[in-house]
mmCIF file with all atom_site columns, C-alpha atoms in Angstrom:
data_model
loop_
_atom_site.group_PDB
_atom_site.id
_atom_site.type_symbol
_atom_site.label_atom_id
_atom_site.label_alt_id
_atom_site.label_comp_id
_atom_site.label_asym_id
_atom_site.label_entity_id
_atom_site.label_seq_id
_atom_site.pdbx_PDB_ins_code
_atom_site.Cartn_x
_atom_site.Cartn_y
_atom_site.Cartn_z
_atom_site.occupancy
_atom_site.B_iso_or_equiv
_atom_site.pdbx_formal_charge
_atom_site.auth_seq_id
_atom_site.auth_comp_id
_atom_site.auth_asym_id
_atom_site.auth_atom_id
_atom_site.pdbx_PDB_model_num
ATOM 1   C CA . MET A 1 1   ? 92.759  136.114 90.200  1.00 0.00 ? 243 MET A CA 1
ATOM 2   C CA . LYS A 1 2   ? 93.458  134.238 93.408  1.00 0.00 ? 244 LYS A CA 1
ATOM 3   C CA . SER A 1 3   ? 97.027  135.567 93.695  1.00 0.00 ? 245 SER A CA 1
ATOM 4   C CA . VAL A 1 4   ? 96.007  139.233 93.762  1.00 0.00 ? 246 VAL A CA 1
ATOM 5   C CA . GLY A 1 5   ? 96.058  140.589 97.292  1.00 0.00 ? 247 GLY A CA 1
ATOM 6   C CA . GLN A 1 6   ? 98.176  137.726 98.617  1.00 0.00 ? 248 GLN A CA 1
ATOM 7   C CA . ARG A 1 7   ? 101.415 138.294 100.500 1.00 0.00 ? 249 ARG A CA 1
ATOM 8   C CA . ILE A 1 8   ? 104.590 136.731 99.114  1.00 0.00 ? 250 ILE A CA 1
ATOM 9   C CA . TYR A 1 9   ? 108.222 136.853 100.195 1.00 0.00 ? 251 TYR A CA 1
ATOM 10  C CA . ALA A 1 10  ? 111.320 137.479 98.076  1.00 0.00 ? 252 ALA A CA 1
ATOM 11  C CA . ASP A 1 11  ? 114.747 137.829 99.673  1.00 0.00 ? 253 ASP A CA 1
ATOM 12  C CA . ARG A 1 12  ? 112.936 137.700 103.017 1.00 0.00 ? 254 ARG A CA 1
ATOM 13  C CA . ARG A 1 13  ? 110.972 140.842 102.164 1.00 0.00 ? 255 ARG A CA 1
ATOM 14  C CA . PRO A 1 14  ? 107.156 140.817 102.129 1.00 0.00 ? 256 PRO A CA 1
ATOM 15  C CA . TYR A 1 15  ? 105.283 141.966 99.034  1.00 0.00 ? 257 TYR A CA 1
ATOM 16  C CA . ILE A 1 16  ? 101.589 142.312 98.223  1.00 0.00 ? 258 ILE A CA 1
ATOM 17  C CA . VAL A 1 17  ? 100.550 141.033 94.797  1.00 0.00 ? 259 VAL A CA 1
ATOM 18  C CA . VAL A 1 18  ? 98.606  143.718 92.904  1.00 0.00 ? 260 VAL A CA 1
ATOM 19  C CA . GLY A 1 19  ? 98.521  142.061 89.491  1.00 0.00 ? 261 GLY A CA 1
ATOM 20  C CA . VAL A 1 20  ? 99.543  138.998 87.521  1.00 0.00 ? 262 VAL A CA 1
ATOM 21  C CA . ILE A 1 21  ? 101.000 138.860 84.011  1.00 0.00 ? 263 ILE A CA 1
ATOM 22  C CA . GLU A 1 22  ? 101.427 135.898 81.706  1.00 0.00 ? 264 GLU A CA 1
ATOM 23  C CA . SER A 1 23  ? 104.687 133.985 82.112  1.00 0.00 ? 265 SER A CA 1
ATOM 24  C CA . LYS A 1 24  ? 107.104 134.391 79.232  1.00 0.00 ? 266 LYS A CA 1
ATOM 25  C CA . GLN A 1 25  ? 109.053 131.585 77.635  1.00 0.00 ? 267 GLN A CA 1
ATOM 26  C CA . GLY A 1 26  ? 112.774 131.636 78.313  1.00 0.00 ? 268 GLY A CA 1
ATOM 27  C CA . ILE A 1 27  ? 115.594 130.675 75.963  1.00 0.00 ? 269 ILE A CA 1
ATOM 28  C CA . SER A 1 28  ? 115.569 127.102 77.259  1.00 0.00 ? 270 SER A CA 1
ATOM 29  C CA . GLY A 1 29  ? 111.883 126.762 76.444  1.00 0.00 ? 271 GLY A CA 1
ATOM 30  C CA . GLU A 1 30  ? 110.816 126.728 80.096  1.00 0.00 ? 272 GLU A CA 1
ATOM 31  C CA . PRO A 1 31  ? 108.428 129.421 81.409  1.00 0.00 ? 273 PRO A CA 1
ATOM 32  C CA . LYS A 1 32  ? 110.328 132.381 82.810  1.00 0.00 ? 274 LYS A CA 1
ATOM 33  C CA . GLY A 1 33  ? 108.822 133.972 85.910  1.00 0.00 ? 275 GLY A CA 1
ATOM 34  C CA . GLU A 1 34  ? 109.380 137.626 86.792  1.00 0.00 ? 276 GLU A CA 1
ATOM 35  C CA . MET A 1 35  ? 108.459 139.898 89.684  1.00 0.00 ? 277 MET A CA 1
ATOM 36  C CA . LEU A 1 36  ? 107.950 143.542 88.782  1.00 0.00 ? 278 LEU A CA 1
ATOM 37  C CA . VAL A 1 37  ? 108.032 146.343 91.356  1.00 0.00 ? 279 VAL A CA 1
ATOM 38  C CA . SER A 1 38  ? 107.159 150.023 91.086  1.00 0.00 ? 280 SER A CA 1
ATOM 39  C CA . MET A 1 39  ? 109.816 152.717 90.691  1.00 0.00 ? 281 MET A CA 1
ATOM 40  C CA . SER A 1 40  ? 108.984 154.158 94.099  1.00 0.00 ? 282 SER A CA 1
ATOM 41  C CA . LEU A 1 41  ? 109.545 150.794 95.772  1.00 0.00 ? 283 LEU A CA 1
ATOM 42  C CA . TYR A 1 42  ? 112.720 150.231 93.773  1.00 0.00 ? 284 TYR A CA 1
ATOM 43  C CA . LYS A 1 43  ? 114.041 153.631 94.878  1.00 0.00 ? 285 LYS A CA 1
ATOM 44  C CA . ALA A 1 44  ? 113.171 152.893 98.510  1.00 0.00 ? 286 ALA A CA 1
ATOM 45  C CA . MET A 1 45  ? 114.976 149.551 98.319  1.00 0.00 ? 287 MET A CA 1
ATOM 46  C CA . THR A 1 46  ? 118.115 150.671 96.471  1.00 0.00 ? 288 THR A CA 1
ATOM 47  C CA . GLY A 1 47  ? 118.218 154.431 96.920  1.00 0.00 ? 289 GLY A CA 1
ATOM 48  C CA . SER A 1 48  ? 118.627 154.810 93.161  1.00 0.00 ? 290 SER A CA 1
ATOM 49  C CA . GLN A 1 49  ? 116.386 155.748 90.255  1.00 0.00 ? 291 GLN A CA 1
ATOM 50  C CA . ARG A 1 50  ? 118.706 154.283 87.664  1.00 0.00 ? 292 ARG A CA 1
ATOM 51  C CA . ILE A 1 51  ? 116.941 152.212 85.026  1.00 0.00 ? 293 ILE A CA 1
ATOM 52  C CA . GLN A 1 52  ? 119.137 149.624 83.409  1.00 0.00 ? 294 GLN A CA 1
ATOM 53  C CA . SER A 1 53  ? 116.896 148.823 80.460  1.00 0.00 ? 295 SER A CA 1
ATOM 54  C CA . ILE A 1 54  ? 113.364 149.146 79.117  1.00 0.00 ? 296 ILE A CA 1
ATOM 55  C CA . SER A 1 55  ? 112.038 146.733 76.503  1.00 0.00 ? 297 SER A CA 1
ATOM 56  C CA . VAL A 1 56  ? 109.416 148.035 74.090  1.00 0.00 ? 298 VAL A CA 1
ATOM 57  C CA . ARG A 1 57  ? 107.791 146.226 71.170  1.00 0.00 ? 299 ARG A CA 1
ATOM 58  C CA . PRO A 1 58  ? 105.854 148.035 68.431  1.00 0.00 ? 300 PRO A CA 1
ATOM 59  C CA . TYR A 1 59  ? 102.711 146.657 66.835  1.00 0.00 ? 301 TYR A CA 1
ATOM 60  C CA . ASN A 1 60  ? 104.317 147.196 63.437  1.00 0.00 ? 302 ASN A CA 1
ATOM 61  C CA . LEU A 1 61  ? 108.044 146.989 62.726  1.00 0.00 ? 303 LEU A CA 1
ATOM 62  C CA . LYS A 1 62  ? 107.698 149.912 60.321  1.00 0.00 ? 304 LYS A CA 1
ATOM 63  C CA . ASP A 1 63  ? 106.987 152.183 63.309  1.00 0.00 ? 305 ASP A CA 1
ATOM 64  C CA . ILE A 1 64  ? 110.238 151.325 65.088  1.00 0.00 ? 306 ILE A CA 1
ATOM 65  C CA . LYS A 1 65  ? 112.056 154.575 64.212  1.00 0.00 ? 307 LYS A CA 1
ATOM 66  C CA . GLU A 1 66  ? 109.202 156.805 65.350  1.00 0.00 ? 308 GLU A CA 1
ATOM 67  C CA . MET A 1 67  ? 108.808 154.769 68.520  1.00 0.00 ? 309 MET A CA 1
ATOM 68  C CA . GLU A 1 68  ? 112.520 155.140 69.279  1.00 0.00 ? 310 GLU A CA 1
ATOM 69  C CA . LYS A 1 69  ? 112.254 158.929 68.972  1.00 0.00 ? 311 LYS A CA 1
ATOM 70  C CA . GLN A 1 70  ? 109.218 159.093 71.247  1.00 0.00 ? 312 GLN A CA 1
ATOM 71  C CA . ALA A 1 71  ? 110.750 156.783 73.850  1.00 0.00 ? 313 ALA A CA 1
ATOM 72  C CA . LYS A 1 72  ? 113.985 158.752 73.907  1.00 0.00 ? 314 LYS A CA 1
ATOM 73  C CA . LYS A 1 73  ? 112.084 162.031 74.232  1.00 0.00 ? 315 LYS A CA 1
ATOM 74  C CA . VAL A 1 74  ? 109.969 160.773 77.143  1.00 0.00 ? 316 VAL A CA 1
ATOM 75  C CA . LEU A 1 75  ? 112.962 159.337 78.999  1.00 0.00 ? 317 LEU A CA 1
ATOM 76  C CA . LYS A 1 76  ? 114.950 162.537 78.534  1.00 0.00 ? 318 LYS A CA 1
ATOM 77  C CA . GLN A 1 77  ? 112.072 164.523 79.990  1.00 0.00 ? 319 GLN A CA 1
ATOM 78  C CA . ARG A 1 78  ? 111.774 162.150 82.942  1.00 0.00 ? 320 ARG A CA 1
ATOM 79  C CA . PHE A 1 79  ? 115.507 161.770 83.554  1.00 0.00 ? 321 PHE A CA 1
ATOM 80  C CA . PRO A 1 80  ? 117.169 164.922 82.148  1.00 0.00 ? 322 PRO A CA 1
ATOM 81  C CA . GLU A 1 81  ? 120.525 164.155 83.751  1.00 0.00 ? 323 GLU A CA 1
ATOM 82  C CA . GLY A 1 82  ? 120.659 160.554 82.604  1.00 0.00 ? 324 GLY A CA 1
ATOM 83  C CA . ASP A 1 83  ? 122.081 159.065 79.435  1.00 0.00 ? 325 ASP A CA 1
ATOM 84  C CA . VAL A 1 84  ? 119.641 157.345 77.119  1.00 0.00 ? 326 VAL A CA 1
ATOM 85  C CA . TYR A 1 85  ? 120.807 154.781 74.592  1.00 0.00 ? 327 TYR A CA 1
ATOM 86  C CA . VAL A 1 86  ? 118.480 153.207 72.054  1.00 0.00 ? 328 VAL A CA 1
ATOM 87  C CA . TRP A 1 87  ? 119.087 149.848 70.417  1.00 0.00 ? 329 TRP A CA 1
ATOM 88  C CA . ASN A 1 88  ? 116.885 147.587 68.346  1.00 0.00 ? 330 ASN A CA 1
ATOM 89  C CA . ASN A 1 89  ? 117.173 144.176 66.743  1.00 0.00 ? 331 ASN A CA 1
ATOM 90  C CA . VAL A 1 90  ? 114.836 144.820 63.825  1.00 0.00 ? 332 VAL A CA 1
ATOM 91  C CA . ARG A 1 91  ? 117.399 143.727 61.256  1.00 0.00 ? 333 ARG A CA 1
ATOM 92  C CA . LYS A 1 92  ? 117.871 140.422 63.046  1.00 0.00 ? 334 LYS A CA 1
ATOM 93  C CA . ILE A 1 93  ? 114.114 139.905 63.305  1.00 0.00 ? 335 ILE A CA 1
ATOM 94  C CA . LEU A 1 94  ? 113.627 140.648 59.613  1.00 0.00 ? 336 LEU A CA 1
ATOM 95  C CA . GLU A 1 95  ? 116.413 138.226 58.713  1.00 0.00 ? 337 GLU A CA 1
ATOM 96  C CA . GLN A 1 96  ? 114.791 135.548 60.855  1.00 0.00 ? 338 GLN A CA 1
ATOM 97  C CA . GLN A 1 97  ? 111.410 136.213 59.255  1.00 0.00 ? 339 GLN A CA 1
ATOM 98  C CA . GLU A 1 98  ? 112.930 135.956 55.789  1.00 0.00 ? 340 GLU A CA 1
ATOM 99  C CA . THR A 1 99  ? 114.640 132.693 56.712  1.00 0.00 ? 341 THR A CA 1
ATOM 100 C CA . LEU A 1 100 ? 111.397 131.297 58.121  1.00 0.00 ? 342 LEU A CA 1
ATOM 101 C CA . GLU A 1 101 ? 109.480 132.350 55.015  1.00 0.00 ? 343 GLU A CA 1
ATOM 102 C CA . LEU A 1 102 ? 112.012 130.641 52.751  1.00 0.00 ? 344 LEU A CA 1
ATOM 103 C CA . ALA A 1 103 ? 111.895 127.521 54.903  1.00 0.00 ? 345 ALA A CA 1
ATOM 104 C CA . SER A 1 104 ? 108.091 127.574 54.879  1.00 0.00 ? 346 SER A CA 1
ATOM 105 C CA . ARG A 1 105 ? 108.015 127.884 51.095  1.00 0.00 ? 347 ARG A CA 1
ATOM 106 C CA . GLY A 1 106 ? 110.474 125.024 50.764  1.00 0.00 ? 348 GLY A CA 1
ATOM 107 C CA . LEU A 1 107 ? 108.455 122.824 53.102  1.00 0.00 ? 349 LEU A CA 1
ATOM 108 C CA . LEU A 1 108 ? 105.265 123.750 51.263  1.00 0.00 ? 350 LEU A CA 1
ATOM 109 C CA . ALA A 1 109 ? 106.835 122.737 47.953  1.00 0.00 ? 351 ALA A CA 1
ATOM 110 C CA . VAL A 1 110 ? 108.029 119.453 49.462  1.00 0.00 ? 352 VAL A CA 1
ATOM 111 C CA . GLY A 1 111 ? 104.560 118.842 50.895  1.00 0.00 ? 353 GLY A CA 1
ATOM 112 C CA . VAL A 1 112 ? 102.830 119.487 47.572  1.00 0.00 ? 354 VAL A CA 1
ATOM 113 C CA . ILE A 1 113 ? 105.255 117.209 45.734  1.00 0.00 ? 355 ILE A CA 1
ATOM 114 C CA . SER A 1 114 ? 104.777 114.520 48.382  1.00 0.00 ? 356 SER A CA 1
ATOM 115 C CA . LEU A 1 115 ? 101.000 114.746 48.025  1.00 0.00 ? 357 LEU A CA 1
ATOM 116 C CA . LEU A 1 116 ? 101.256 114.476 44.239  1.00 0.00 ? 358 LEU A CA 1
ATOM 117 C CA . VAL A 1 117 ? 103.578 111.479 44.464  1.00 0.00 ? 359 VAL A CA 1
ATOM 118 C CA . GLY A 1 118 ? 101.303 109.883 47.040  1.00 0.00 ? 360 GLY A CA 1
ATOM 119 C CA . GLY A 1 119 ? 98.275  110.528 44.844  1.00 0.00 ? 361 GLY A CA 1
ATOM 120 C CA . VAL A 1 120 ? 99.956  108.911 41.848  1.00 0.00 ? 362 VAL A CA 1
ATOM 121 C CA . GLY A 1 121 ? 100.897 105.932 44.012  1.00 0.00 ? 363 GLY A CA 1
ATOM 122 C CA . ILE A 1 122 ? 97.354  105.502 45.306  1.00 0.00 ? 364 ILE A CA 1
ATOM 123 C CA . ALA A 1 123 ? 95.968  105.806 41.771  1.00 0.00 ? 365 ALA A CA 1
ATOM 124 C CA . ASN A 1 124 ? 98.364  103.128 40.504  1.00 0.00 ? 366 ASN A CA 1
ATOM 125 C CA . ILE A 1 125 ? 97.496  100.807 43.382  1.00 0.00 ? 367 ILE A CA 1
ATOM 126 C CA . THR A 1 126 ? 93.773  101.292 42.767  1.00 0.00 ? 368 THR A CA 1
ATOM 127 C CA . ILE A 1 127 ? 94.162  100.682 39.022  1.00 0.00 ? 369 ILE A CA 1
ATOM 128 C CA . ALA A 1 128 ? 96.130  97.503  39.718  1.00 0.00 ? 370 ALA A CA 1
ATOM 129 C CA . ALA A 1 129 ? 93.472  96.381  42.197  1.00 0.00 ? 371 ALA A CA 1
ATOM 130 C CA . VAL A 1 130 ? 90.705  96.968  39.654  1.00 0.00 ? 372 VAL A CA 1
ATOM 131 C CA . THR A 1 131 ? 92.599  94.987  37.006  1.00 0.00 ? 373 THR A CA 1
ATOM 132 C CA . GLU A 1 132 ? 93.348  92.067  39.312  1.00 0.00 ? 374 GLU A CA 1
ATOM 133 C CA . ARG A 1 133 ? 89.852  91.959  40.784  1.00 0.00 ? 375 ARG A CA 1
ATOM 134 C CA . THR A 1 134 ? 87.895  92.296  37.560  1.00 0.00 ? 376 THR A CA 1
ATOM 135 C CA . PRO A 1 135 ? 86.283  88.832  37.980  1.00 0.00 ? 377 PRO A CA 1
ATOM 136 C CA . GLU A 1 136 ? 85.302  89.748  41.542  1.00 0.00 ? 378 GLU A CA 1
ATOM 137 C CA . ILE A 1 137 ? 83.699  92.949  40.260  1.00 0.00 ? 379 ILE A CA 1
ATOM 138 C CA . GLY A 1 138 ? 81.780  90.980  37.630  1.00 0.00 ? 380 GLY A CA 1
ATOM 139 C CA . LEU A 1 139 ? 80.597  88.486  40.246  1.00 0.00 ? 381 LEU A CA 1
ATOM 140 C CA . ARG A 1 140 ? 79.415  91.229  42.590  1.00 0.00 ? 382 ARG A CA 1
ATOM 141 C CA . ARG A 1 141 ? 77.554  92.940  39.767  1.00 0.00 ? 383 ARG A CA 1
ATOM 142 C CA . ALA A 1 142 ? 75.965  89.616  38.789  1.00 0.00 ? 384 ALA A CA 1
ATOM 143 C CA . ILE A 1 143 ? 74.593  89.022  42.288  1.00 0.00 ? 385 ILE A CA 1
ATOM 144 C CA . GLY A 1 144 ? 73.082  92.487  42.575  1.00 0.00 ? 386 GLY A CA 1
ATOM 145 C CA . ALA A 1 145 ? 75.770  95.042  43.405  1.00 0.00 ? 387 ALA A CA 1
ATOM 146 C CA . THR A 1 146 ? 75.166  98.417  41.759  1.00 0.00 ? 388 THR A CA 1
ATOM 147 C CA . GLN A 1 147 ? 77.687  100.656 40.038  1.00 0.00 ? 389 GLN A CA 1
ATOM 148 C CA . HIS A 1 148 ? 77.508  102.927 43.077  1.00 0.00 ? 390 HIS A CA 1
ATOM 149 C CA . ASP A 1 149 ? 78.433  100.011 45.372  1.00 0.00 ? 391 ASP A CA 1
ATOM 150 C CA . ILE A 1 150 ? 81.478  99.107  43.281  1.00 0.00 ? 392 ILE A CA 1
ATOM 151 C CA . MET A 1 151 ? 82.617  102.704 43.029  1.00 0.00 ? 393 MET A CA 1
ATOM 152 C CA . LEU A 1 152 ? 82.163  103.291 46.756  1.00 0.00 ? 394 LEU A CA 1
ATOM 153 C CA . GLN A 1 153 ? 84.149  100.146 47.567  1.00 0.00 ? 395 GLN A CA 1
ATOM 154 C CA . PHE A 1 154 ? 87.269  101.250 45.713  1.00 0.00 ? 396 PHE A CA 1
ATOM 155 C CA . ILE A 1 155 ? 87.020  104.852 46.899  1.00 0.00 ? 397 ILE A CA 1
ATOM 156 C CA . LEU A 1 156 ? 86.821  103.637 50.502  1.00 0.00 ? 398 LEU A CA 1
ATOM 157 C CA . GLU A 1 157 ? 89.867  101.448 49.942  1.00 0.00 ? 399 GLU A CA 1
ATOM 158 C CA . ALA A 1 158 ? 91.774  104.469 48.617  1.00 0.00 ? 400 ALA A CA 1
ATOM 159 C CA . VAL A 1 159 ? 90.616  106.556 51.590  1.00 0.00 ? 401 VAL A CA 1
ATOM 160 C CA . ILE A 1 160 ? 91.745  103.899 54.069  1.00 0.00 ? 402 ILE A CA 1
ATOM 161 C CA . LEU A 1 161 ? 95.113  103.664 52.332  1.00 0.00 ? 403 LEU A CA 1
ATOM 162 C CA . SER A 1 162 ? 95.622  107.434 52.437  1.00 0.00 ? 404 SER A CA 1
ATOM 163 C CA . LEU A 1 163 ? 94.375  107.591 56.042  1.00 0.00 ? 405 LEU A CA 1
ATOM 164 C CA . VAL A 1 164 ? 96.879  104.985 57.203  1.00 0.00 ? 406 VAL A CA 1
ATOM 165 C CA . GLY A 1 165 ? 99.665  106.734 55.297  1.00 0.00 ? 407 GLY A CA 1
ATOM 166 C CA . GLY A 1 166 ? 98.691  110.141 56.688  1.00 0.00 ? 408 GLY A CA 1
ATOM 167 C CA . ILE A 1 167 ? 98.584  108.929 60.290  1.00 0.00 ? 409 ILE A CA 1
ATOM 168 C CA . ALA A 1 168 ? 101.922 107.149 59.885  1.00 0.00 ? 410 ALA A CA 1
ATOM 169 C CA . ALA A 1 169 ? 103.479 110.310 58.431  1.00 0.00 ? 411 ALA A CA 1
ATOM 170 C CA . ILE A 1 170 ? 102.174 112.496 61.272  1.00 0.00 ? 412 ILE A CA 1
ATOM 171 C CA . VAL A 1 171 ? 103.471 110.065 63.901  1.00 0.00 ? 413 VAL A CA 1
ATOM 172 C CA . MET A 1 172 ? 106.899 109.869 62.245  1.00 0.00 ? 414 MET A CA 1
ATOM 173 C CA . VAL A 1 173 ? 107.214 113.642 61.818  1.00 0.00 ? 415 VAL A CA 1
ATOM 174 C CA . HIS A 1 174 ? 106.103 114.264 65.400  1.00 0.00 ? 416 HIS A CA 1
ATOM 175 C CA . GLY A 1 175 ? 108.575 111.718 66.719  1.00 0.00 ? 417 GLY A CA 1
ATOM 176 C CA . LEU A 1 176 ? 111.509 113.041 64.689  1.00 0.00 ? 418 LEU A CA 1
ATOM 177 C CA . THR A 1 177 ? 110.696 116.650 65.564  1.00 0.00 ? 419 THR A CA 1
ATOM 178 C CA . THR A 1 178 ? 110.499 115.781 69.258  1.00 0.00 ? 420 THR A CA 1
ATOM 179 C CA . VAL A 1 179 ? 113.910 114.103 69.116  1.00 0.00 ? 421 VAL A CA 1
ATOM 180 C CA . VAL A 1 180 ? 115.499 117.038 67.264  1.00 0.00 ? 422 VAL A CA 1
ATOM 181 C CA . ALA A 1 181 ? 113.923 119.536 69.673  1.00 0.00 ? 423 ALA A CA 1
ATOM 182 C CA . ASP A 1 182 ? 115.256 117.594 72.668  1.00 0.00 ? 424 ASP A CA 1
ATOM 183 C CA . VAL A 1 183 ? 118.749 117.291 71.209  1.00 0.00 ? 425 VAL A CA 1
ATOM 184 C CA . PHE A 1 184 ? 119.093 120.946 70.221  1.00 0.00 ? 426 PHE A CA 1
ATOM 185 C CA . LYS A 1 185 ? 117.015 122.314 73.124  1.00 0.00 ? 427 LYS A CA 1
ATOM 186 C CA . LEU A 1 186 ? 114.438 123.891 70.822  1.00 0.00 ? 428 LEU A CA 1
ATOM 187 C CA . PRO A 1 187 ? 110.857 124.724 71.812  1.00 0.00 ? 429 PRO A CA 1
ATOM 188 C CA . TYR A 1 188 ? 108.301 122.459 70.185  1.00 0.00 ? 430 TYR A CA 1
ATOM 189 C CA . LYS A 1 189 ? 104.581 122.004 70.665  1.00 0.00 ? 431 LYS A CA 1
ATOM 190 C CA . PHE A 1 190 ? 102.375 119.607 68.748  1.00 0.00 ? 432 PHE A CA 1
ATOM 191 C CA . ASP A 1 191 ? 99.777  121.550 66.755  1.00 0.00 ? 433 ASP A CA 1
ATOM 192 C CA . SER A 1 192 ? 96.593  119.527 66.376  1.00 0.00 ? 434 SER A CA 1
ATOM 193 C CA . ASN A 1 193 ? 95.194  121.964 63.791  1.00 0.00 ? 435 ASN A CA 1
ATOM 194 C CA . THR A 1 194 ? 98.201  121.464 61.519  1.00 0.00 ? 436 THR A CA 1
ATOM 195 C CA . ALA A 1 195 ? 97.976  117.702 61.967  1.00 0.00 ? 437 ALA A CA 1
ATOM 196 C CA . ALA A 1 196 ? 94.268  117.774 61.115  1.00 0.00 ? 438 ALA A CA 1
ATOM 197 C CA . LEU A 1 197 ? 94.986  119.865 58.005  1.00 0.00 ? 439 LEU A CA 1
ATOM 198 C CA . ALA A 1 198 ? 97.688  117.437 56.892  1.00 0.00 ? 440 ALA A CA 1
ATOM 199 C CA . LEU A 1 199 ? 95.425  114.447 57.452  1.00 0.00 ? 441 LEU A CA 1
ATOM 200 C CA . GLY A 1 200 ? 92.573  116.150 55.626  1.00 0.00 ? 442 GLY A CA 1
ATOM 201 C CA . SER A 1 201 ? 94.863  116.886 52.680  1.00 0.00 ? 443 SER A CA 1
ATOM 202 C CA . ALA A 1 202 ? 95.940  113.246 52.568  1.00 0.00 ? 444 ALA A CA 1
ATOM 203 C CA . LEU A 1 203 ? 92.306  112.105 52.564  1.00 0.00 ? 445 LEU A CA 1
ATOM 204 C CA . ALA A 1 204 ? 91.412  114.565 49.812  1.00 0.00 ? 446 ALA A CA 1
ATOM 205 C CA . VAL A 1 205 ? 94.302  113.319 47.686  1.00 0.00 ? 447 VAL A CA 1
ATOM 206 C CA . GLY A 1 206 ? 93.224  109.732 48.340  1.00 0.00 ? 448 GLY A CA 1
ATOM 207 C CA . VAL A 1 207 ? 89.667  110.417 47.222  1.00 0.00 ? 449 VAL A CA 1
ATOM 208 C CA . GLY A 1 208 ? 90.836  112.310 44.144  1.00 0.00 ? 450 GLY A CA 1
ATOM 209 C CA . ALA A 1 209 ? 93.382  109.674 43.171  1.00 0.00 ? 451 ALA A CA 1
ATOM 210 C CA . GLY A 1 210 ? 90.964  106.792 43.635  1.00 0.00 ? 452 GLY A CA 1
ATOM 211 C CA . PHE A 1 211 ? 87.972  108.386 41.934  1.00 0.00 ? 453 PHE A CA 1
ATOM 212 C CA . LEU A 1 212 ? 88.806  107.663 38.279  1.00 0.00 ? 454 LEU A CA 1
ATOM 213 C CA . PRO A 1 213 ? 89.910  104.035 38.845  1.00 0.00 ? 455 PRO A CA 1
ATOM 214 C CA . ALA A 1 214 ? 86.795  103.485 40.969  1.00 0.00 ? 456 ALA A CA 1
ATOM 215 C CA . LEU A 1 215 ? 84.634  105.009 38.242  1.00 0.00 ? 457 LEU A CA 1
ATOM 216 C CA . ARG A 1 216 ? 86.272  102.732 35.698  1.00 0.00 ? 458 ARG A CA 1
ATOM 217 C CA . ALA A 1 217 ? 85.608  99.706  37.909  1.00 0.00 ? 459 ALA A CA 1
ATOM 218 C CA . SER A 1 218 ? 81.941  100.624 38.313  1.00 0.00 ? 460 SER A CA 1
ATOM 219 C CA . GLN A 1 219 ? 81.475  100.858 34.540  1.00 0.00 ? 461 GLN A CA 1
ATOM 220 C CA . LEU A 1 220 ? 82.846  97.393  33.751  1.00 0.00 ? 462 LEU A CA 1
ATOM 221 C CA . ASP A 1 221 ? 80.486  95.091  31.900  1.00 0.00 ? 463 ASP A CA 1
ATOM 222 C CA . PRO A 1 222 ? 79.579  92.210  34.279  1.00 0.00 ? 464 PRO A CA 1
ATOM 223 C CA . VAL A 1 223 ? 79.599  89.573  31.527  1.00 0.00 ? 465 VAL A CA 1
ATOM 224 C CA . LYS A 1 224 ? 83.005  90.578  30.164  1.00 0.00 ? 466 LYS A CA 1
ATOM 225 C CA . ALA A 1 225 ? 84.369  90.840  33.694  1.00 0.00 ? 467 ALA A CA 1
ATOM 226 C CA . LEU A 1 226 ? 83.247  87.280  34.505  1.00 0.00 ? 468 LEU A CA 1
ATOM 227 C CA . ARG A 1 227 ? 84.765  85.954  31.291  1.00 0.00 ? 469 ARG A CA 1
ATOM 228 C CA . GLN A 1 228 ? 88.170  87.330  32.331  1.00 0.00 ? 470 GLN A CA 1
ATOM 229 C CA . GLY A 1 229 ? 88.024  85.079  35.360  1.00 0.00 ? 471 GLY A CA 1
#
């Protein structure tokens, strides 16, 4: 990295950069920069070896108790005359995870219901279009259009309808989420993968909902269809 080996100044003291770590996100959502110094330098600067706090995160929350014991043992060995207090926020994290899981399940249920309702709506629109355009279908068949052409036409119309609806929904959700995040100072980042998944789901529902009406349209008898006109 370019910063390693460079000289920087903090409180009018020179420091040599020996390593760079990734910036962490603060409470406000903005990146939080930190400068870490060695214990020997800290002692030389302050004349004290007192450590105010050490933050440790386990790979698995189930190991938190064992990690607390090991951390306390190591610190007692290193600082036998110091007082060591251990605190964790596992309960709060688990409560937050449970809340997020419940919210995710609720949103998933709402999403599934919305897709089903949208699919029914697209199917009804396609059925109505087939009924109203029966003479047109008969005319196209009479001048050479195949069953595949008719079926493809109505499926494409259903796909376009679902595509427009999906894009409109993504834009609206993104806009509303951005406003809410700005008002309540919450971190938010647009996830293109999630948007692509949502749009793909909408397209799949559109194809599925429009398939049967399109199949019905392709199987209409050209003569009977023309007579209805």
